[in-house]
Structure formats: C-alpha cells, structure tokens
Amino acid sequence: MALSRRKLIDDSFSGLGIFSILLMSASLVVLLAPMVVRGLGAFCFRATVEHLRVQFNEFGVGNAEDTAADVARAAVARKPAFDMLVDFETELTDDFVREMKYREPLDELKKSLRELLGPLPGDDRDKMPLPRQWYGQTRWQRALVKQHDVLYRTEWVFQTRDEMGKKTFVPRVDDFRGTPIEPLFAYVEDHLEEMMQPRWTLHWRFLTQESIDSHFFGGIWPELLGTFYLATGTMLFAVPVGVIAAIYLTEYAGRGRFISLLRTCISTLAGVPSIVFGLFGLAFFINGIHVSDNKSVLAGSLTLALLVLPTVIRASEEAIRAVPRTYKEAALSVGAGRWRTIVTVVLPAALPGILTGIIISMGRAAGETAPIIFTAAVSVGKPLSLFQTLNEGTPALSWNIYNLATEHEAIDEIRHVQYGMVFALVFLVLTMSLAAILVRARISKKLRG
Amino acid sequence: MTRTFSRMTPTGLAGNRIAPDLFLSKRAGRVQRLASLAGQGFLFLVTSASTLAVLFIFYYITKDALPFFRLRGLREFFTSTHWYPSGDPAEFGVLAVFVGSGLVTLGAIVVAVPLGVSAAVCLSDVLPFSLRQVVKPVIEILAAIPSVAFGFFALVVFAPLLQDHGGAILAAAVWCIGTPLALVLILVLSEGIAVRMPPAHRSTVGLVVMIVTGATVVWGLYALSSRLSTVEVTSGVNALNASIILGIMALPTVVSVSEDALQAAGRDLREGAYALGATRAEVISRVVIPAASSGVLAAVILGVMRAVGETMVVWMASGNAAQIPSPWFNFLQPVRTVTATIAGDMGEADHFDPERYSALFALALCLLVFSFLCNVTSEWVVRRTRRKLG
Amino acid sequence: MARMRLAALMLGVMLLATPAAAQEKIVLDGSTTVGPIAKAFAGFYMRKHPDVNIVVSESGSGNGAKSLINSACDIANMSRFMKTKEFKAAVENGVTPVAHVVAMDGLAVIVHPANPVKALTVGQVRDIYKGKITNWRQLGGPNTRIVTISRDTNSGTYETFAKLVMKKEKIVAGTEYVNHNAQARQRVKDTTGAIGYVGLGFVNRSVKALEIDGIAPSNGTVASGVYPIARPLYMFTNGYPKLGSHVHAFVTLHLTRKGQEIISAVGYVPVTSY
C-alpha cells in the first residue's frame, strides 16, 4: 500500500481518537454548564424587596430601619395599583349585576397579583396559614414570570378535535375594558421595578439557613450538615478498619490461598451495587441488629463505610507499597521492630497516598444516594446535634436533590433551590477530588525528587 | 548482674557473643514475641472482619431471598413479564424488568465502549505527555460527579430536550457515532480489498473502493438521520435518556481500565513494531490492541457492571414502566430496571408481607450474583493477559 | 497552630448546631397525598411550640402503616384505610390503630391542558389504564399515543384508584410509575399525551382535571359525595393520644378553625364542609 494512504489512515486514526476525547470533554461541559450557571443563580441573583422582608422577618437578618425604608419605598410604588383594586372592589359590592360579570376574572387576577406582590389590602392574615402566602416573589426572574401571569391569561385554543390545543396568551386587560381597573395592567407592566426594588445580591446565607415552608424560603443548611455528618461518620468507621487491613495485607500477609481469598472478597465488595448496600443496611443494621430504632446517621454511616472500604483498602495498600524499600530497610537496620517500623516510618511516608484515598472516598460517600435512602435520609428535618445523629435521620444533599426534583409539591417554584443543591454537592465533591489530585501530585513530586 | 533490656532490641538475631548487653532475657523475648503475635492476630482479625462483610452480605441476602423461591418457585420469576407485587393475587414476574436493565445497559455500552476505547487509545499512544495531563483530570472529574447529579441532569435538562427536540438530537447522535465508525469502515474495507488485488491496480482499486464505500456510508447516515429527525418523542423519560447518561457515567471506567491495559502491553512490543516500519495506526490496530484485547474486554465488563448497578439515574429518567418495549429495540419507550424496582420497593422491606419482602431480596440476589460474575470474569481476563504477556 | 484552630472551628460549628433545649419529637410517615397537610400542620405547630420537633416523611400509605406497626412513627398519614392484614399485624405488635379523618379528598384524573378531551366515564378511564384504549383518537381527540401514568404500589392513592376505578383489574404493563402526587402532576404537565391521577389538592393551572361521569372534581362535589372518586384522608395513631399531649393537639388540629383554613389553603376539603 502506498505510503501516502498509510499516512492517511494513520491521521484519521489519530483524528478518531481526538474526536472521542473532544466528545467526552464536550459532554462534561454540557453536563456541568447548566448546573454551575443555574446553581450560581441560587446564590447570586437579583433579589426583590420581598426577599429582604423574608430575611428580616423569618431570619432576623438585616437592619430594621433599612428594611423598613425599602418596604416603604415599594409600598409607595404599589399604592396606586392597590388603590385601583380597592376602588373597583367597593364599586362592585354596590352593583350586583357588574359583580356577577367581573367576580371570577377579578378573583383570578387577584390570585396572580398575590403570587407576585404578596398579600393584597383586604386580605385577612389569619386566613393565610402558610408562610408562602405572606410574601411575594423574592427573585426578580420569578417576578417577571409572575408579572406575565398577571398581564396575560393562558388559554388553550382548540381548532379541531384532531389536534392538540395551542397555548395562547390573552391579555387580561381585555376582560376589564371600560372599568376603572383597566389602567392597572399598564401600571403593573411599567412600574414593576419600583414595586419590587430588585437589587443584585450575593445570598451566601443560602448555605447557612434552614428552609421554611418546604424550601420555598430559606436555605440548605440541614442538608449540608447532614452530608457532612454522613461523610465524616463514614470515614470514622472506614479509615481505621481500611488502613489496618491494608497494613496487614502488605506487611504481614503471605501469599497463601486464604490471603488470596481475602483479596477476592475485597474486590467483590467493591463490585456490589450501591442499592444492595442500601437494602443490606436497612435489613441488617436497622431491622436486624437495631443500631437505631429507625433511620439514623449512624446506620447510614455504617452502610456507607462498607461501600467505601474497598477503595480505602486499595488506596492504602498502594500507598504503603509505594514507600521505597530503602526506608524500611534503613529502619530495620537500626534495630526497629516490624510494628515500630510501620508506625513510625512506613505510615508517615504513605500518609499522603492514604489521605488521597480517604479524600476520594469521602467525596464518594457524600455523593451516594442509594445506600442512604432508607437508612439515613429524611426529606424534611431540623439540623441535628452531634448526639442526635446516633438515633435520628437527617436531610442530606444527595437524597434531597432527588426529593426536590421529583416529589415536591411545587417543583417549578423551587428550581433554584434544586440547582443550588446540585451545585453545592458537585462543588463539594469536585473540591475534594481536586484536593486529592493536588495531594497526589505533591507525593509524586516528593517521591521523584 | 541483671541483664538489662530495651524494647528496641531485636530478638534472637546473632548469638550472645556479639553484643551481650543488647539481648533480651528469655522471658522478655517471649513476652515480646507474644505481643507481636497478638498484634498480628488483631490485625488479621480486623482484616478478615472487613472482608467477611461481603460474605455476610451474600449470606444475608440469600437467606432472605430463598423463602421467595421456596414459596413461588423459579419459573414464574424468570419467565413472566407481569410485575404486580401488590396485586390481588400478587404476581412476581421480573422478565420485563431484566429486559429493561439489559436494554439500558446495552445502550450504555454502545455509547461508552467505542468512545471510551478510542479515547483510551488516544490517551496512551497519540497524545503527548502534557496534553495527557490535561485530559486525565477531565476523566477524573467525570468519574467523581455523583450519580444523583447525573440523574438530575437527565430528568431536568435532558428529558425536556429529548421531548422537544428529540428528532434533532437523534439525528445529531447518528452523525456523532456514525462518522467515526464510517471512517474506520471505509479505511478497513478499502485496505482489505486493495490488499487482495495485484500490485499494479492496488492503488486505483483502493481509491475506488474508498470513494464508493464513502459515498454509500455518507448517504446511509444522511438517510438515517433525516428519518430519525422526524421521530416524535412522546415522553422524554425513556430508555434512550437513561442509556446515554449511563454511557457517559460508564465512560471513565472504560477509559481508565482500557488505558491501563494498553499501557501494560509494554513499550517493547510497540518499539518492535515501529522498528519494522509500521505507522502509528498500524502499530495500535495490529499490535497493541490485540495484545491488550483481554484488558479492553475487562474494561467493557467493568463498564457493564457499572451500568447495571446504577440506581439514581434510571430511577429518575427511565420511566419505570415494567414492560418489554415493542419492538424490543424501541429505546423511546419507558422501561424499568432491577435497581429502580429495588429502590422503589425498598420501603416494603419488612417481614410484613413475606412474599413481597423476599421477592425484593430475590431481585437483589440476582443483581448481586450478576455483579459478582462480571467481577470474577474481568479479573480472570486480566489475569490471563498478565500470564500471556509474561 | 492553624490546624488546631481549624479543628476547634469545626467542633464549634458542630456544637453550634446543637439546639438549645431538649426537644420533644413527633414523627409522621406515610401518604404523599396527606403530606402537604401534615407538613403545613407541622410548620404551623412548630411555630406555636418551638420546643417540639416534627419530622414528616412521605414514603407512601403502605409504609406509613408499617412504621406505625413497628412503632417507628407516632402518626401514620394514610390516604386509604388500613387493610385487615395491617390491623392484624398491628395488634400482634401491641399497636392499636385509631383513625382520625383529617380531610376529604377527591381523586382527580388529569390530562395536559392542550388535550381537547374534557370528560370521560369511569369505564373509559378503566379501559385506558387496562390498555384497551391506546390513542386519544379513539376518544375523539387528536392522534397521539396515550401515556399512562400511575402511582407506585405502596401508595394509598393507587389503592383508591385500583379499588374505585380499576375495580381490581390489572393496569397495563407500559404504564409509567411515579412515587409521588407531585411527580405524577409534573409528568402530565410535561407530556401532551399523558393521563394520570392525583389527589385534588395537587390540581393546579398546569394540568386539566377531567369531568368523570359528567361531574367535575371540586371541593363542593367532593364534600357532597357527588364526585365518584372521593375518599377520606386519615391520620392513624397508636391508641387515642393522651389528652393534652402534643400528639393529641396535632391530630385534633383539623377540628379547629385554623386547621381547616390550612387544609383549604393546601387544596383539600375540610371535614366540617360536609
């Protein structure tokens, strides 16, 4: 075959490889981009005056005078709209015929206005038991969506029975032509900024506040704390056992049949699917030996510890094996016993490698969901104290992401919380991976030089 | 004069003549030997306990799964497609669920293996060291992302995309997967046919074959993609969604294990081939890959294991319909996997309803056995390679 | 030095998470239909009594019953009555379930708002879910495949549907199963050809509730019993709770005016409306 054609084949081969790598990187970018961008939107967004009110009333954050001043400014802007509404309503109570005509569209309008601005004048606070009814939209982007809801009614137009209907937006103002409330719509359209006072905010308190009213307001602190407890608890159980096992396997074990059986067992453990761990944890730790009455962080940590044990053992084994023999021989030559050599020479030298394994396992434990579904995770709960972790379940980032994305009653309203949680989890796990990579790079530099 | 002793002295090395002050008394020596044995025993116990955990898992799951088979027998479980655990009477046929798992895994392999192996080849042989250091973190990041984040992406971002622009995505996927495969096909075919021709016509025949195959393949891809772009995706949560995301999840496993296998083939093999005048592509395709074939096979098996054992992605994005799609390769229909069934039913894990409880464990046992077999096979394959390469 | 400070900081963070005083805990588990009521009650009650910690899990009516039987929860939310099997197991475990009807609920059959079909009979819904009707065209609608959504089998909503609509016949194999009312609604909202069923409290503007046998589901039709698929929502306790205890106050909240306002706010029908 001609050399040119062979070269062509060669180049296309390399091109194929590079194409695969590019595709892989592209998929990573496509995966992470929405999470990062929208996740950051949970922290950094244009907050309205309602956000300030929520933070002040529910969490005591902010200055009383400043908040009052902002609220007053917004109230001044809202007054004309509210006045129009009140005037129209009083007009209607006197005119029975007109009331019949306008009652229903007016109620719908008021409902949309309530979602946008919060309680309207004349609303009985006593009849609004849920916190989500006490405030309008806290995020400017959602406020724009709700403004659209106020200005337009969604109607489905069916041309024929053979086709799905088409969505059309009918301006609500058409329902109220010739009434005193007609200018309200133009007012809401033009003056929304003054009514809501949006301002760019860096809402880092998202990470430290508890959630109120099923995550409508507030933050993700209980979930963060829960993930932290689970990850630390896992390592508390997995690290001692794993490191000891690694020491035994590298230093003391021979090459007998029993030892290779042990090794097979460890690699089998690594291959067990995570949901089977969850089932085992539920059936054994909770229903079997009753480490706790019901779900608890303890049971979850034990289950997760089993999951990450093979990784810890393998990483520790590799780290210990990577310690140059000269270290050990030097220690032995000055008369150190085997155990003392291990403790004072080998382990410290292998520590960075073991640490890498620990950090990676911690990241894995923080991100796993299937083992904790029925052993540790609850959907709604308060942040636990250290003592309570022994017997109580906790919200956790991984489980609550699933919960909020599928089982929440107002999934579309709290999208920003979902993205915020995903971002927090991915950020946490990737930071830990980065730390592990850095530690490993430092070792390889040290061992090389 | 009493003999002094220190804990740091070795026991029973050279005779007393060399350094009489450094040796322990017999009692101290015995004590230290006992202590070291005890310590070793303790280490051994801890190690065995941790490894026994897996045996314990097997035992526990089997123990709770057997009552189901004793009550209901094997036939209905493995051959019936009716999964109605709370029906009246209850039916526990998991064939549809197994098929669901199989379909999704098949899709994941189709996505992960070609992409993964070519990426591994590129990493081990084509890219220079500096670029390799840039690409490896990409793979590690992909491996580190939690599965629930993948599931979230599949449900919230990918499913609406599939539903609204399903046809376009399918067409793009055809081009993405088809172009590299087409390239390989063209080259292999043209080379294979040209080699059999007498030397005079070899180049022209090769060129003609290349053009002809190229044209047919491009036309075929175009026809397929335009047909697919008219497909209406009724529901964004289906087997295709889960397969693609699972494939991306299995990718790091396939890439890293394949890369290890390719590296293990050794420089000598490569240098020998280069010395004979082969181009890089020929070295890779005719020398390295065949030498590392068992390692690549092991990588595929591990990828299968990863895809089968994944829960959150399939629970959120596969639709959870216990059916065999009609026709069986219709990836646009919802399916149900073993892991999602276990996760969904796990709350029922109490001795309350013994049939349902053990049915769950029976499913878990099947999953466990399958993962174990995959694990054992891949290890055996790797050991065979090592023995072959010496 | 810095390491010690970091450790002290972490320890401080963990201890700060300690709540101030000892808390009494009430654990609820069970139905996702009753879930919004339970969570709203919990939020309201915890505001009034900050020393009480109320935890609500929503894992399905079946699991709620099981938790009560195992004494793993104080109150089981269920959208169906306890089965005889469950009663028997409870008594064997020394638990006496007592039912409190907290609200009325209707099972709304929902479709996508773009679907021109407005009304069906119970028989037609049954045929759809049995797999006999597979395309909306067969019901006078557009030529779109019907995507059936059902609740998973540990759900009281599913049991009610199976009893009142399916009349114990089997649901077709290609049905998508979801774990929660909100998930069912979300699937229907996102898929034009979908049909599903949810508790009345979960119907909002993003989906359309069909008229069943000519009756539209609403608070009025459910309260008066005219709507064919209506049911009570229960909270089960182990025996009648001690008078004056927090659990007692919680399960009698629905009898107070405030409780009924909460129930209406969440979208269900208070018991005193009928």
PDB file of C-alpha atoms in Angstrom, chain A residues 241-396:
ATOM      1  CA  VAL A 241     -10.523  -0.692  59.504  1.00  0.00           C
ATOM      2  CA  GLY A 242      -9.257   0.018  55.999  1.00  0.00           C
ATOM      3  CA  VAL A 243      -5.791   1.164  56.984  1.00  0.00           C
ATOM      4  CA  ILE A 244      -5.312  -1.724  59.376  1.00  0.00           C
ATOM      5  CA  ALA A 245      -6.419  -4.167  56.708  1.00  0.00           C
ATOM      6  CA  ALA A 246      -4.053  -2.572  54.214  1.00  0.00           C
ATOM      7  CA  ILE A 247      -1.156  -2.787  56.649  1.00  0.00           C
ATOM      8  CA  TYR A 248      -1.874  -6.426  57.286  1.00  0.00           C
ATOM      9  CA  LEU A 249      -2.211  -7.281  53.619  1.00  0.00           C
ATOM     10  CA  THR A 250       1.011  -5.591  52.590  1.00  0.00           C
ATOM     11  CA  GLU A 251       3.260  -6.243  55.535  1.00  0.00           C
ATOM     12  CA  TYR A 252       2.184  -9.385  57.248  1.00  0.00           C
ATOM     13  CA  ALA A 253       0.226 -11.485  54.855  1.00  0.00           C
ATOM     14  CA  GLY A 254       1.894 -14.218  52.910  1.00  0.00           C
ATOM     15  CA  ARG A 255       0.773 -15.479  49.547  1.00  0.00           C
ATOM     16  CA  GLY A 256      -1.365 -18.311  50.783  1.00  0.00           C
ATOM     17  CA  ARG A 257      -4.737 -19.378  49.479  1.00  0.00           C
ATOM     18  CA  PHE A 258      -6.533 -17.756  52.374  1.00  0.00           C
ATOM     19  CA  ILE A 259      -4.959 -14.411  51.640  1.00  0.00           C
ATOM     20  CA  SER A 260      -5.972 -14.517  48.018  1.00  0.00           C
ATOM     21  CA  LEU A 261      -9.472 -15.397  49.185  1.00  0.00           C
ATOM     22  CA  LEU A 262      -9.402 -12.267  51.303  1.00  0.00           C
ATOM     23  CA  ARG A 263      -8.318 -10.220  48.346  1.00  0.00           C
ATOM     24  CA  THR A 264     -11.073 -11.668  46.192  1.00  0.00           C
ATOM     25  CA  CYS A 265     -13.539 -10.769  48.908  1.00  0.00           C
ATOM     26  CA  ILE A 266     -12.361  -7.195  48.948  1.00  0.00           C
ATOM     27  CA  SER A 267     -12.655  -6.834  45.219  1.00  0.00           C
ATOM     28  CA  THR A 268     -16.080  -8.462  45.331  1.00  0.00           C
ATOM     29  CA  LEU A 269     -17.129  -5.936  47.924  1.00  0.00           C
ATOM     30  CA  ALA A 270     -16.039  -3.236  45.531  1.00  0.00           C
ATOM     31  CA  GLY A 271     -18.339  -4.638  42.905  1.00  0.00           C
ATOM     32  CA  VAL A 272     -21.519  -4.799  44.944  1.00  0.00           C
ATOM     33  CA  PRO A 273     -24.110  -2.331  43.590  1.00  0.00           C
ATOM     34  CA  SER A 274     -24.929   0.580  45.851  1.00  0.00           C
ATOM     35  CA  ILE A 275     -28.623  -0.262  46.117  1.00  0.00           C
ATOM     36  CA  VAL A 276     -27.772  -3.691  47.504  1.00  0.00           C
ATOM     37  CA  PHE A 277     -25.770  -1.931  50.198  1.00  0.00           C
ATOM     38  CA  GLY A 278     -28.831   0.130  50.972  1.00  0.00           C
ATOM     39  CA  LEU A 279     -31.021  -2.944  51.220  1.00  0.00           C
ATOM     40  CA  PHE A 280     -28.461  -4.714  53.376  1.00  0.00           C
ATOM     41  CA  GLY A 281     -28.118  -1.658  55.597  1.00  0.00           C
ATOM     42  CA  LEU A 282     -31.863  -1.478  56.086  1.00  0.00           C
ATOM     43  CA  ALA A 283     -32.331  -5.189  56.648  1.00  0.00           C
ATOM     44  CA  PHE A 284     -29.263  -5.708  58.822  1.00  0.00           C
ATOM     45  CA  PHE A 285     -28.277  -2.535  60.618  1.00  0.00           C
ATOM     46  CA  ILE A 286     -31.774  -1.212  61.255  1.00  0.00           C
ATOM     47  CA  ASN A 287     -34.108  -4.175  61.201  1.00  0.00           C
ATOM     48  CA  GLY A 288     -31.518  -6.780  62.202  1.00  0.00           C
ATOM     49  CA  ILE A 289     -29.227  -5.542  64.937  1.00  0.00           C
ATOM     50  CA  HIS A 290     -31.142  -2.342  65.652  1.00  0.00           C
ATOM     51  CA  VAL A 291     -28.302   0.153  65.802  1.00  0.00           C
ATOM     52  CA  SER A 292     -31.123   2.659  65.898  1.00  0.00           C
ATOM     53  CA  ASP A 293     -34.904   2.488  66.086  1.00  0.00           C
ATOM     54  CA  ASN A 294     -35.476   3.896  62.680  1.00  0.00           C
ATOM     55  CA  LYS A 295     -33.349   5.799  60.201  1.00  0.00           C
ATOM     56  CA  SER A 296     -30.229   7.341  61.657  1.00  0.00           C
ATOM     57  CA  VAL A 297     -26.961   8.868  60.640  1.00  0.00           C
ATOM     58  CA  LEU A 298     -25.230   6.004  62.451  1.00  0.00           C
ATOM     59  CA  ALA A 299     -26.855   3.346  60.296  1.00  0.00           C
ATOM     60  CA  GLY A 300     -26.213   5.380  57.172  1.00  0.00           C
ATOM     61  CA  SER A 301     -22.559   5.866  58.086  1.00  0.00           C
ATOM     62  CA  LEU A 302     -22.092   2.155  58.701  1.00  0.00           C
ATOM     63  CA  THR A 303     -23.633   1.313  55.349  1.00  0.00           C
ATOM     64  CA  LEU A 304     -21.550   3.897  53.527  1.00  0.00           C
ATOM     65  CA  ALA A 305     -18.433   2.711  55.357  1.00  0.00           C
ATOM     66  CA  LEU A 306     -18.938  -0.741  53.859  1.00  0.00           C
ATOM     67  CA  LEU A 307     -19.308   0.880  50.469  1.00  0.00           C
ATOM     68  CA  VAL A 308     -16.043   2.832  50.570  1.00  0.00           C
ATOM     69  CA  LEU A 309     -13.997   0.230  52.453  1.00  0.00           C
ATOM     70  CA  PRO A 310     -12.506  -1.405  49.327  1.00  0.00           C
ATOM     71  CA  THR A 311     -11.410   1.958  47.977  1.00  0.00           C
ATOM     72  CA  VAL A 312      -9.716   2.871  51.250  1.00  0.00           C
ATOM     73  CA  ILE A 313      -8.005  -0.515  51.437  1.00  0.00           C
ATOM     74  CA  ARG A 314      -6.801  -0.360  47.856  1.00  0.00           C
ATOM     75  CA  ALA A 315      -5.525   3.193  48.107  1.00  0.00           C
ATOM     76  CA  SER A 316      -3.758   2.486  51.392  1.00  0.00           C
ATOM     77  CA  GLU A 317      -2.232  -0.690  50.002  1.00  0.00           C
ATOM     78  CA  GLU A 318      -0.878   1.146  47.001  1.00  0.00           C
ATOM     79  CA  ALA A 319       0.436   3.941  49.152  1.00  0.00           C
ATOM     80  CA  ILE A 320       2.205   1.578  51.504  1.00  0.00           C
ATOM     81  CA  ARG A 321       3.636  -0.423  48.643  1.00  0.00           C
ATOM     82  CA  ALA A 322       4.896   2.753  47.012  1.00  0.00           C
ATOM     83  CA  VAL A 323       7.056   3.546  50.010  1.00  0.00           C
ATOM     84  CA  PRO A 324      10.613   2.756  48.850  1.00  0.00           C
ATOM     85  CA  ARG A 325      12.058  -0.360  50.389  1.00  0.00           C
ATOM     86  CA  THR A 326      15.123   1.597  51.397  1.00  0.00           C
ATOM     87  CA  TYR A 327      13.095   3.380  54.071  1.00  0.00           C
ATOM     88  CA  LYS A 328      12.015   0.114  55.622  1.00  0.00           C
ATOM     89  CA  GLU A 329      15.442  -1.442  55.331  1.00  0.00           C
ATOM     90  CA  ALA A 330      17.039   1.585  56.940  1.00  0.00           C
ATOM     91  CA  ALA A 331      14.658   1.404  59.863  1.00  0.00           C
ATOM     92  CA  LEU A 332      15.152  -2.295  60.300  1.00  0.00           C
ATOM     93  CA  SER A 333      18.898  -1.873  60.162  1.00  0.00           C
ATOM     94  CA  VAL A 334      18.910   0.475  63.142  1.00  0.00           C
ATOM     95  CA  GLY A 335      17.010  -2.135  65.071  1.00  0.00           C
ATOM     96  CA  ALA A 336      13.382  -1.169  64.839  1.00  0.00           C
ATOM     97  CA  GLY A 337      10.858  -3.953  65.140  1.00  0.00           C
ATOM     98  CA  ARG A 338       8.407  -4.535  62.354  1.00  0.00           C
ATOM     99  CA  TRP A 339       5.487  -2.845  64.028  1.00  0.00           C
ATOM    100  CA  ARG A 340       7.519   0.147  65.054  1.00  0.00           C
ATOM    101  CA  THR A 341       8.850   0.487  61.511  1.00  0.00           C
ATOM    102  CA  ILE A 342       5.355   0.507  60.152  1.00  0.00           C
ATOM    103  CA  VAL A 343       4.059   3.040  62.595  1.00  0.00           C
ATOM    104  CA  THR A 344       6.973   5.437  62.596  1.00  0.00           C
ATOM    105  CA  VAL A 345       8.375   5.134  59.096  1.00  0.00           C
ATOM    106  CA  VAL A 346       6.097   3.494  56.589  1.00  0.00           C
ATOM    107  CA  LEU A 347       2.772   5.022  57.558  1.00  0.00           C
ATOM    108  CA  PRO A 348       4.004   8.604  57.659  1.00  0.00           C
ATOM    109  CA  ALA A 349       5.628   8.128  54.273  1.00  0.00           C
ATOM    110  CA  ALA A 350       2.478   6.562  52.906  1.00  0.00           C
ATOM    111  CA  LEU A 351       0.257   9.145  54.548  1.00  0.00           C
ATOM    112  CA  PRO A 352      -0.274  11.381  51.505  1.00  0.00           C
ATOM    113  CA  GLY A 353      -1.366   8.403  49.453  1.00  0.00           C
ATOM    114  CA  ILE A 354      -3.673   7.188  52.176  1.00  0.00           C
ATOM    115  CA  LEU A 355      -5.008  10.700  52.520  1.00  0.00           C
ATOM    116  CA  THR A 356      -5.760  10.789  48.810  1.00  0.00           C
ATOM    117  CA  GLY A 357      -7.752   7.605  49.177  1.00  0.00           C
ATOM    118  CA  ILE A 358      -9.585   8.998  52.167  1.00  0.00           C
ATOM    119  CA  ILE A 359     -10.498  12.216  50.429  1.00  0.00           C
ATOM    120  CA  ILE A 360     -11.736  10.428  47.335  1.00  0.00           C
ATOM    121  CA  SER A 361     -13.800   8.043  49.441  1.00  0.00           C
ATOM    122  CA  MET A 362     -15.225  10.940  51.399  1.00  0.00           C
ATOM    123  CA  GLY A 363     -16.300  12.546  48.163  1.00  0.00           C
ATOM    124  CA  ARG A 364     -17.877   9.299  47.073  1.00  0.00           C
ATOM    125  CA  ALA A 365     -19.699   8.869  50.381  1.00  0.00           C
ATOM    126  CA  ALA A 366     -21.025  12.416  50.216  1.00  0.00           C
ATOM    127  CA  GLY A 367     -22.422  11.852  46.760  1.00  0.00           C
ATOM    128  CA  GLU A 368     -24.029   8.452  47.184  1.00  0.00           C
ATOM    129  CA  THR A 369     -27.774   8.300  47.447  1.00  0.00           C
ATOM    130  CA  ALA A 370     -28.911   4.698  47.141  1.00  0.00           C
ATOM    131  CA  PRO A 371     -27.347   3.455  50.394  1.00  0.00           C
ATOM    132  CA  ILE A 372     -28.924   6.208  52.467  1.00  0.00           C
ATOM    133  CA  ILE A 373     -32.464   6.263  51.070  1.00  0.00           C
ATOM    134  CA  PHE A 374     -33.820   4.061  53.803  1.00  0.00           C
ATOM    135  CA  THR A 375     -31.002   4.071  56.300  1.00  0.00           C
ATOM    136  CA  ALA A 376     -30.435   7.728  56.996  1.00  0.00           C
ATOM    137  CA  ALA A 377     -32.198  10.210  54.770  1.00  0.00           C
ATOM    138  CA  VAL A 378     -35.357  12.131  55.632  1.00  0.00           C
ATOM    139  CA  SER A 379     -36.942  14.713  53.389  1.00  0.00           C
ATOM    140  CA  VAL A 380     -37.690  17.420  55.897  1.00  0.00           C
ATOM    141  CA  GLY A 381     -35.955  17.910  59.188  1.00  0.00           C
ATOM    142  CA  LYS A 382     -34.044  20.158  61.505  1.00  0.00           C
ATOM    143  CA  PRO A 383     -30.260  20.225  61.612  1.00  0.00           C
ATOM    144  CA  LEU A 384     -29.087  17.634  64.091  1.00  0.00           C
ATOM    145  CA  SER A 385     -26.772  17.987  67.022  1.00  0.00           C
ATOM    146  CA  LEU A 386     -23.931  15.533  67.382  1.00  0.00           C
ATOM    147  CA  PHE A 387     -25.771  13.461  69.942  1.00  0.00           C
ATOM    148  CA  GLN A 388     -28.905  13.209  67.867  1.00  0.00           C
ATOM    149  CA  THR A 389     -27.041  11.682  64.958  1.00  0.00           C
ATOM    150  CA  LEU A 390     -26.982   8.374  66.759  1.00  0.00           C
ATOM    151  CA  ASN A 391     -30.670   7.858  66.504  1.00  0.00           C
ATOM    152  CA  GLU A 392     -32.164  10.284  64.006  1.00  0.00           C
ATOM    153  CA  GLY A 393     -32.209  10.548  60.305  1.00  0.00           C
ATOM    154  CA  THR A 394     -31.134  13.707  58.566  1.00  0.00           C
ATOM    155  CA  PRO A 395     -31.740  15.520  55.308  1.00  0.00           C
ATOM    156  CA  ALA A 396     -28.771  15.087  53.004  1.00  0.00           C
TER     157      ALA A 396
END
